[in-house]
C-alpha positions as semicolon CSV with decimal commas, in nm:
position;residue;x (nm);y (nm);z (nm)
1;M;1,385;1,573;0,792
2;D;1,621;1,853;0,871
3;Y;1,932;1,671;1,105
4;T;2,085;2,004;1,254
5;F;1,807;1,955;1,536
6;L;2,145;1,772;1,698
7;L;2,316;2,071;1,714
8;S;2,423;2,181;2,039
9;K;2,291;2,588;2,038
10;N;2,569;2,744;2,017
11;D;2,669;2,569;1,690
12;N;2,317;2,521;1,603
13;I;2,359;2,936;1,552
14;C;2,681;2,981;1,430
15;F;2,524;2,710;1,112
16;D;2,198;2,968;1,125
17;I;2,430;3,293;1,048
18;L;2,655;3,126;0,873
19;S;2,372;2,944;0,583
20;R;2,253;3,297;0,621
21;F;2,545;3,428;0,424
22;T;2,559;3,160;0,166
23;Q;2,198;3,260;0,088
24;Q;2,345;3,631;0,010
25;A;2,512;3,704;-0,338
26;N;2,718;3,943;-0,149
27;Q;2,824;3,661;0,125
28;S;2,730;3,988;0,376
29;L;2,509;4,028;0,640
30;N;2,416;4,357;0,887
31;K;2,502;4,292;1,188
32;E;2,229;4,489;1,421
33;E;1,946;4,289;1,165
34;L;2,138;3,980;1,275
35;A;2,124;4,074;1,647
36;Q;1,719;4,151;1,652
37;S;1,669;3,827;1,368
38;L;1,842;3,619;1,653
39;S;1,794;3,772;1,968
40;L;2,128;3,806;2,072
41;T;2,339;4,074;2,198
42;N;2,662;4,238;2,065
43;Y;2,856;4,055;2,273
44;Q;2,727;3,732;2,147
45;L;2,689;3,851;1,824
46;N;3,093;3,902;1,853
47;K;3,188;3,574;2,072
48;Y;2,990;3,366;1,771
49;F;3,174;3,559;1,489
50;E;3,495;3,447;1,697
51;T;3,367;3,031;1,713
52;M;3,305;3,070;1,351
53;N;3,643;3,204;1,228
54;A;3,803;2,902;1,441
55;D;3,575;2,668;1,330
56;L;3,584;2,844;0,930
57;A;4,019;2,776;0,968
58;S;3,932;2,435;1,068
59;V;3,807;2,280;0,772
60;S;3,979;2,559;0,480
61;E;4,182;2,412;0,263
62;G;4,398;2,588;0,027
63;T;4,205;2,936;0,012
64;P;4,125;3,086;0,303
65;C;3,736;3,091;0,421
66;Y;3,723;3,372;0,782
67;L;3,435;3,637;0,830
68;D;3,596;4,023;0,863
69;E;3,403;4,363;0,895
70;P;3,559;4,553;0,616
71;N;3,218;4,868;0,751
72;K;3,139;4,863;1,024
73;G;2,810;4,684;1,145
74;M;2,845;4,462;0,823
75;W;2,996;4,128;0,784
76;Q;3,156;4,003;0,556
77;A;3,159;3,600;0,421
78;F;3,505;3,520;0,192
79;G;3,550;3,198;0,028
80;L;3,277;2,976;0,223
81;N;3,037;2,799;-0,063
82;S;2,853;2,537;0,007
83;Y;3,078;2,268;0,065
84;I;3,274;2,451;0,356
85;L;2,939;2,521;0,444
86;Q;2,845;2,132;0,497
87;K;3,176;2,122;0,647
88;V;3,207;2,344;0,916
89;T;2,838;2,159;0,975
90;L;2,985;1,816;1,025
91;V;3,219;1,963;1,241
92;Y;2,953;2,051;1,460
93;L;2,741;1,732;1,426
94;N;3,089;1,556;1,574
95;R;3,085;1,716;1,895
96;A;2,695;1,743;1,975
97;P;2,670;1,536;2,270
98;L;2,304;1,427;2,139
99;F;2,487;1,278;1,818
100;T;2,713;1,044;2,020
101;A;2,434;0,932;2,244
102;L;2,227;0,843;1,882
103;E;2,537;0,667;1,754
104;Y;2,569;0,474;2,086
105;Q;2,137;0,437;2,106
106;F;2,154;0,272;1,758
107;F;2,476;0,123;1,655
108;Y;2,655;-0,016;1,998
109;N;2,399;-0,009;2,293
110;N;2,399;-0,415;2,211
111;L;2,817;-0,405;2,279
112;Y;2,897;-0,155;2,487
113;T;2,796;-0,087;2,825
114;K;2,722;0,314;2,869
115;K;3,047;0,424;3,079
116;E;3,247;0,166;2,820
117;Y;3,118;0,385;2,563
118;V;3,204;0,742;2,775
119;T;3,533;0,628;2,848
120;A;3,602;0,558;2,454
121;N;3,453;0,909;2,336
122;Y;3,619;1,160;2,585
123;M;3,301;1,295;2,702
124;S;3,173;1,387;3,010
125;S;2,934;1,062;3,157
126;S;2,601;1,327;3,289
127;V;2,631;1,489;2,956
128;F;2,596;1,198;2,807
129;Y;2,323;1,020;3,032
130;R;2,146;1,394;3,014
131;S;2,168;1,366;2,616
132;L;2,051;0,978;2,638
133;D;1,771;1,052;2,846
134;S;1,617;1,299;2,590
135;L;1,734;1,124;2,289
136;E;1,407;0,933;2,202
137;A;1,158;1,272;2,328
138;I;1,311;1,435;2,074
139;L;1,345;1,226;1,790
140;E;1,014;1,141;1,782
141;K;0,931;1,502;1,836
142;H;1,142;1,525;1,466
143;G;0,949;1,264;1,343
144;F;1,235;1,047;1,351
145;F;0,999;0,762;1,427
146;Q;0,703;0,859;1,160
147;A;0,733;0,604;0,850
148;S;0,823;0,868;0,556
149;S;0,689;0,548;0,314
150;L;0,423;0,346;0,290
151;Y;0,636;0,089;0,477
152;A;0,557;0,004;0,859
153;N;0,808;-0,183;0,975
154;K;0,970;-0,004;1,233
155;E;1,302;-0,100;1,208
156;F;1,287;-0,007;0,874
157;T;1,210;0,321;0,953
158;I;1,490;0,364;1,127
159;R;1,704;0,240;0,951
160;L;1,666;0,467;0,668
161;H;1,583;0,761;0,870
162;L;1,954;0,650;0,996
163;F;2,066;0,629;0,616
164;Q;1,918;0,995;0,549
165;L;2,091;1,131;0,829
166;Y;2,440;1,010;0,759
167;Y;2,411;1,076;0,398
168;T;2,234;1,383;0,423
169;M;2,596;1,502;0,691
170;Y;2,871;1,301;0,562
171;N;2,760;1,294;0,162
172;G;3,107;1,425;-0,023
173;V;3,286;1,559;0,285
174;S;3,427;1,253;0,468
175;E;3,295;0,899;0,567
176;P;3,093;0,790;0,810
177;F;3,313;0,490;1,025
178;E;3,626;0,542;0,872
179;P;3,723;0,215;1,046
180;L;3,447;0,021;0,790
181;N;3,630;0,183;0,517
182;P;3,817;-0,216;0,352
183;L;3,485;-0,413;0,385
184;V;3,253;-0,202;0,248
185;E;3,503;-0,144;-0,060
186;D;3,489;-0,499;-0,141
187;M;3,143;-0,531;-0,108
188;I;3,033;-0,246;-0,315
189;L;3,291;-0,486;-0,522
190;A;3,110;-0,777;-0,496
191;I;2,767;-0,542;-0,560
192;Q;2,933;-0,389;-0,865
193;A;3,049;-0,725;-1,023
194;E;2,657;-0,768;-1,045
195;L;2,571;-0,499;-1,206
196;S;2,499;-0,405;-1,546
197;D;2,649;-0,042;-1,571
198;P;2,975;0,081;-1,344
199;L;2,867;0,277;-1,038
200;N;2,824;0,700;-1,110
201;P;3,025;0,852;-0,816
202;T;2,650;0,974;-0,685
203;Q;2,551;0,608;-0,692
204;E;2,872;0,508;-0,521
205;T;2,830;0,721;-0,259
206;K;2,467;0,667;-0,157
207;L;2,588;0,305;-0,181
208;S;2,875;0,302;0,085
209;T;2,680;0,499;0,289
210;F;2,384;0,237;0,284
211;L;2,617;-0,041;0,299
212;R;2,764;0,126;0,639
213;V;2,427;0,185;0,863
214;W;2,330;-0,153;0,715
215;L;2,629;-0,360;0,867
216;L;2,617;-0,146;1,223
217;R;2,241;-0,248;1,231
218;M;2,319;-0,615;1,150
219;L;2,616;-0,590;1,370
220;N;2,419;-0,429;1,676
221;S;2,187;-0,711;1,665
222;N;1,865;-0,527;1,540
223;P;1,791;-0,751;1,293
224;I;1,529;-0,633;1,025
225;G;1,245;-0,888;1,025
226;K;1,071;-1,124;0,807
227;D;0,796;-0,853;0,757
228;Q;0,942;-0,671;0,469
229;K;0,655;-0,599;0,217
230;L;0,936;-0,612;-0,069
231;Q;1,030;-0,996;-0,150
232;I;1,276;-1,055;-0,429
233;S;1,272;-1,371;-0,640
234;P;1,635;-1,548;-0,659
235;T;1,823;-1,518;-0,982
236;A;2,206;-1,715;-1,033
237;S;2,310;-1,267;-1,042
238;S;2,137;-1,207;-0,645
239;T;2,269;-1,557;-0,544
240;A;2,659;-1,461;-0,635
241;M;2,661;-1,136;-0,477
242;L;2,523;-1,282;-0,185
243;N;2,779;-1,576;-0,176
244;Q;3,069;-1,355;-0,196
245;L;2,926;-1,089;-0,004
246;Q;2,891;-1,356;0,287
247;K;3,238;-1,478;0,243
248;L;3,413;-1,102;0,296
249;L;3,162;-1,067;0,619
250;A;3,208;-1,479;0,728
251;D;3,455;-1,361;1,045
252;Q;3,163;-1,075;1,139
253;L;2,840;-1,216;1,095
254;T;2,590;-1,441;0,875
255;L;2,434;-1,282;0,620
256;K;2,055;-1,383;0,680
257;K;1,845;-1,413;0,376
258;D;1,607;-1,182;0,529
259;E;1,864;-0,912;0,475
260;F;2,023;-1,026;0,218
261;N;1,688;-0,923;0,051
262;Y;1,651;-0,640;0,233
263;L;2,029;-0,500;0,073
264;Y;1,874;-0,643;-0,275
265;S;1,517;-0,415;-0,308
266;F;1,743;-0,096;-0,213
267;L;1,970;-0,171;-0,524
268;I;1,625;-0,230;-0,676
269;A;1,451;0,079;-0,580
270;Q;1,800;0,267;-0,620
271;G;1,789;0,236;-0,994
272;Y;2,153;0,000;-0,985
273;L;2,007;-0,267;-1,133
274;G;1,793;-0,167;-1,394
275;F;1,403;-0,050;-1,448
276;N;1,308;-0,403;-1,564
277;K;1,385;-0,518;-1,236
278;M;1,190;-0,203;-1,031
279;H;0,931;-0,281;-1,277
280;E;0,922;-0,634;-1,170
281;L;0,927;-0,594;-0,793
282;A;0,713;-0,278;-0,838
283;A;0,433;-0,567;-0,898
284;N;0,445;-0,678;-0,486
285;I;0,321;-0,311;-0,422
286;P;-0,006;-0,216;-0,537
287;A;0,028;0,155;-0,398
288;V;0,283;0,235;-0,722
289;D;0,025;0,154;-0,950
290;E;-0,231;0,345;-0,775
291;L;-0,030;0,630;-0,733
292;T;0,101;0,583;-1,087
293;E;-0,268;0,548;-1,193
294;Q;-0,442;0,880;-1,031
295;F;-0,103;1,126;-1,151
296;M;-0,245;1,010;-1,528
297;G;-0,631;1,057;-1,408
298;E;-0,560;1,428;-1,336
299;M;-0,370;1,431;-1,665
300;Q;-0,683;1,336;-1,823
301;S;-0,917;1,515;-1,568
302;N;-0,724;1,857;-1,622
303;N;-0,767;1,879;-1,971
304;V;-0,414;1,988;-2,007
305;L;-0,300;1,869;-2,381
306;L;-0,425;1,901;-2,728
307;T;-0,496;1,524;-2,781
308;T;-0,522;1,171;-2,485
309;H;-0,273;1,018;-2,675
310;L;0,012;1,104;-2,589
311;V;0,342;1,052;-2,776
312;N;0,543;0,852;-2,514
313;D;0,321;0,728;-2,279
314;S;0,547;0,438;-2,229
315;Q;0,814;0,693;-2,095
316;L;0,589;0,839;-1,868
317;R;0,424;0,642;-1,715
318;N;0,793;0,415;-1,669
319;S;0,914;0,781;-1,500
320;L;0,621;0,801;-1,273
321;L;0,640;0,352;-1,162
322;S;0,989;0,499;-1,056
323;I;0,895;0,779;-0,853
324;H;0,639;0,635;-0,684
325;F;0,779;0,292;-0,628
326;Q;1,119;0,482;-0,449
327;F;0,815;0,712;-0,257
328;A;0,609;0,408;-0,175
329;T;0,990;0,252;-0,069
330;F;1,341;0,324;0,018
331;Y;1,256;0,721;0,013
332;I;1,553;0,894;0,055
333;E;1,476;1,265;0,155
334;P;1,660;1,500;-0,080
335;T;1,914;1,735;-0,053
336;T;1,886;1,929;-0,416
337;F;1,549;2,060;-0,559
338;I;1,406;2,163;-0,262
339;S;1,348;2,541;-0,294
340;P;0,962;2,631;-0,253
341;D;1,117;2,929;-0,419
342;Q;1,227;2,800;-0,785
343;V;0,873;2,631;-0,792
344;K;0,658;2,982;-0,886
345;F;0,937;2,952;-1,166
346;F;0,842;2,643;-1,351
347;A;0,478;2,687;-1,195
348;E;0,478;3,008;-1,458
349;L;0,704;2,804;-1,752
350;Y;0,493;2,496;-1,742
351;P;0,099;2,653;-1,613
352;A;-0,060;2,279;-1,744
353;F;0,242;2,150;-1,577
354;D;0,181;2,295;-1,274
355;V;-0,229;2,229;-1,296
356;V;-0,131;1,869;-1,287
357;V;0,147;1,762;-1,030
358;S;-0,014;2,051;-0,762
359;H;-0,357;1,901;-0,791
360;N;-0,167;1,483;-0,731
361;I;0,034;1,621;-0,492
362;T;-0,236;1,788;-0,235
363;K;-0,436;1,393;-0,280
364;L;-0,094;1,300;-0,139
365;Q;-0,092;1,504;0,118
366;R;-0,447;1,390;0,225
367;R;-0,377;1,058;0,281
368;A;-0,290;0,949;0,594
369;D;-0,073;0,659;0,532
370;L;0,188;0,924;0,386
371;Y;0,400;1,160;0,578
372;L;0,480;1,450;0,335
373;T;0,739;1,647;0,467
374;Q;0,761;1,996;0,267
375;K;1,057;1,880;0,115
376;M;0,929;1,547;0,004
377;A;0,626;1,785;-0,110
378;V;0,934;2,026;-0,362
379;N;1,132;1,703;-0,482
380;L;0,797;1,574;-0,599
381;Y;0,713;1,865;-0,755
382;F;1,025;1,857;-0,909
383;S;1,029;1,517;-0,985
384;Y;0,663;1,548;-1,229
385;M;0,766;1,815;-1,346
386;F;1,073;1,683;-1,530
387;A;0,905;1,316;-1,603
388;L;0,651;1,571;-1,790
389;I;0,857;1,785;-1,909
390;N;1,081;1,476;-2,028
391;A;0,809;1,287;-2,214
392;I;0,560;1,501;-2,348
393;P;0,642;1,677;-2,634
394;A;0,508;2,048;-2,667
395;E;0,319;2,001;-2,999
396;L;0,061;1,876;-2,764
397;M;-0,004;2,101;-2,539
398;R;-0,244;2,312;-2,465
399;D;-0,037;2,608;-2,319
400;Q;0,126;2,636;-2,676
401;V;0,397;2,968;-2,692
402;H;0,399;3,012;-3,103
403;I;0,746;3,192;-3,226
404;C;0,777;3,274;-3,548
405;V;1,075;3,374;-3,716
406;D;1,156;3,570;-4,010
407;F;1,463;3,766;-4,087
408;S;1,516;3,977;-4,394
409;Q;1,890;3,885;-4,477
410;G;1,733;3,493;-4,577
411;N;1,659;3,145;-4,444
412;L;2,031;3,122;-4,321
413;Y;1,993;3,399;-4,057
414;T;1,668;3,288;-4,014
415;N;1,766;2,902;-3,937
416;Y;2,047;3,005;-3,659
417;V;1,814;3,190;-3,434
418;I;1,565;2,914;-3,488
419;Q;1,891;2,664;-3,367
420;S;1,932;2,876;-3,107
421;L;1,532;2,895;-2,975
422;N;1,604;2,508;-2,894
423;A;1,768;2,587;-2,606
424;F;1,365;2,694;-2,495
425;N;1,192;2,370;-2,632
426;H;1,156;2,305;-2,268
427;A;0,903;2,591;-2,250
428;H;0,587;2,426;-2,509
429;I;0,780;2,662;-2,777
430;V;0,588;2,634;-3,149
431;I;0,802;2,737;-3,420
432;D;0,604;2,839;-3,663
433;S;0,741;2,941;-4,036
434;H;0,502;3,146;-4,151
435;L;0,266;3,426;-3,976
436;T;-0,059;3,291;-3,845
437;A;-0,308;3,404;-3,589
438;D;-0,218;3,120;-3,345
439;T;0,099;3,368;-3,325
440;D;0,184;3,462;-2,969
441;I;0,576;3,662;-3,061
442;Y;0,756;3,763;-3,398
443;I;1,096;3,783;-3,459
444;S;1,338;4,004;-3,722
445;D;1,500;4,259;-3,807
446;F;1,304;4,483;-3,839
447;H;1,010;4,666;-3,736
448;S;0,612;4,531;-3,958
449;K;0,332;4,719;-3,937
450;K;0,192;4,458;-4,112
451;V;0,209;4,254;-3,755
452;S;-0,039;4,272;-3,476
453;Q;0,138;4,045;-3,216
454;T;0,451;4,112;-3,002
455;Q;0,733;4,198;-3,186
456;V;1,095;4,127;-3,050
457;I;1,361;4,342;-3,306
458;W;1,738;4,181;-3,367
459;Q;1,946;4,347;-3,580
460;D;2,231;4,220;-3,433
461;P;2,276;3,785;-3,284
462;P;2,085;3,801;-3,020
463;T;2,280;3,878;-2,602
464;P;2,210;3,734;-2,271
465;V;1,966;4,034;-2,177
466;D;1,793;3,926;-2,538
467;W;1,729;3,586;-2,479
468;S;1,657;3,710;-2,141
469;N;1,396;3,959;-2,204
470;L;1,270;3,660;-2,476
471;A;1,220;3,423;-2,153
472;D;1,039;3,742;-1,960
473;L;0,733;3,779;-2,279
474;I;0,735;3,319;-2,317
475;L;0,577;3,406;-1,953
476;D;0,372;3,736;-2,060
477;A;0,259;3,485;-2,324
478;K;0,222;3,203;-2,041
479;R;0,002;3,402;-1,839
480;Q;-0,246;3,575;-2,072
481;K;-0,344;3,213;-2,200
482;L;-0,359;3,114;-1,869
483;P;-0,760;3,277;-1,787
484;E;-0,884;3,073;-2,069
485;L;-0,703;2,756;-2,068
486;F;-0,695;2,715;-1,689
487;P;-1,008;2,927;-1,527
488;D;-0,983;2,787;-1,213
489;K;-0,636;2,790;-1,116
490;H;-0,653;3,190;-1,234
491;T;-0,911;3,217;-0,994
492;D;-0,822;3,064;-0,763
493;T;-0,506;3,289;-0,867
494;E;-0,626;3,655;-0,796
């Protein structure tokens, strides 16, 4: 979910413009084109220019970040990157009246009166009340109350989307609800004590954000309820964690078993407690096995392998179980691997996998019980792709590209190039020790009239340009095979 809809109109325009800078390689924008695109006058653009520079100055540290107009009609950004953009977006979020109303509605409405909250936040009563009155309709319009997993529990959905909001907007910049920092740090230590592996920075950030939303919803008297689909079986480790957390929270609330079940389920779903725990809990959700078997069925029906026996069948199934378990439960809408532009590259590099993945996602999109946004679909595409790439060796694929390496200097040079080609092993490359009828590309230091296949001549160690050209030839070889291997797909793309 894109939470920039919470920003005020002017800040949303500033965010839009700054985002456009980061999407340009030279970080420059044509002022006239920008005015037409956003339906703004020159006067308005200049006002936004001043506002953005003031905002960038407020978040810049060390290297200055600013916008300039070195050439008339062309805006240029200096020092702007994705991290700075995230910092300034957070500034916009925290000064948005709609966001203030959201925090009150979901975290404090049972603790403070509206008047008390307005006074504490130094804002206009009329602005706050207008924002509060319009909040629910706006959230409804953007799918905030629409379950993004197979859970139908309203509180589960609200918590999950609140978590997504704070995890997306604060991640790597600062921590939401900073007064909770000491307590959350102690809670993470208590949880870490029962985990087999130390937390990585991204895991700790994710857990920290989750705990803050979890705590505030409990303190605001918004219980998770008993109708949770995931029900953990108590163990010595989980009981020890529960007891330690209860000690930390004793002066604020009583940690009920339903709430601990919710927290522990999150830890399992996000892989904090290992695959075995995830596999055990997934047994309670038939849809996880159903989705996994559906995907494996696509592998069979589309005949993408030379043999139906998968060498890494268990590895693939485990990866799919992990994907589907998170997808069906605590699905966190991604902030990375969500660019539709990159799908085409993977589709060309792995046409066989693309057939399976695309067909399967289409089936998911047709399900009435799943709410699959474009970002979710793209991220799921990459998740499936990576699972297949990691589990299935090139030797099993029908869309192999055979490369024969034959240097006149002998095995020393030939083996060097073969080892270098390992960087392309993800492209389903098979190295031929001798030229055969299956060979697609022939690499040597001399051209040979006896070779009818595509020839690549490297008389010196290959440069980055040489490797890039080889990559293009590999893609060309795959495209030529596509009509024969997957006629239905070829017809669809015509």
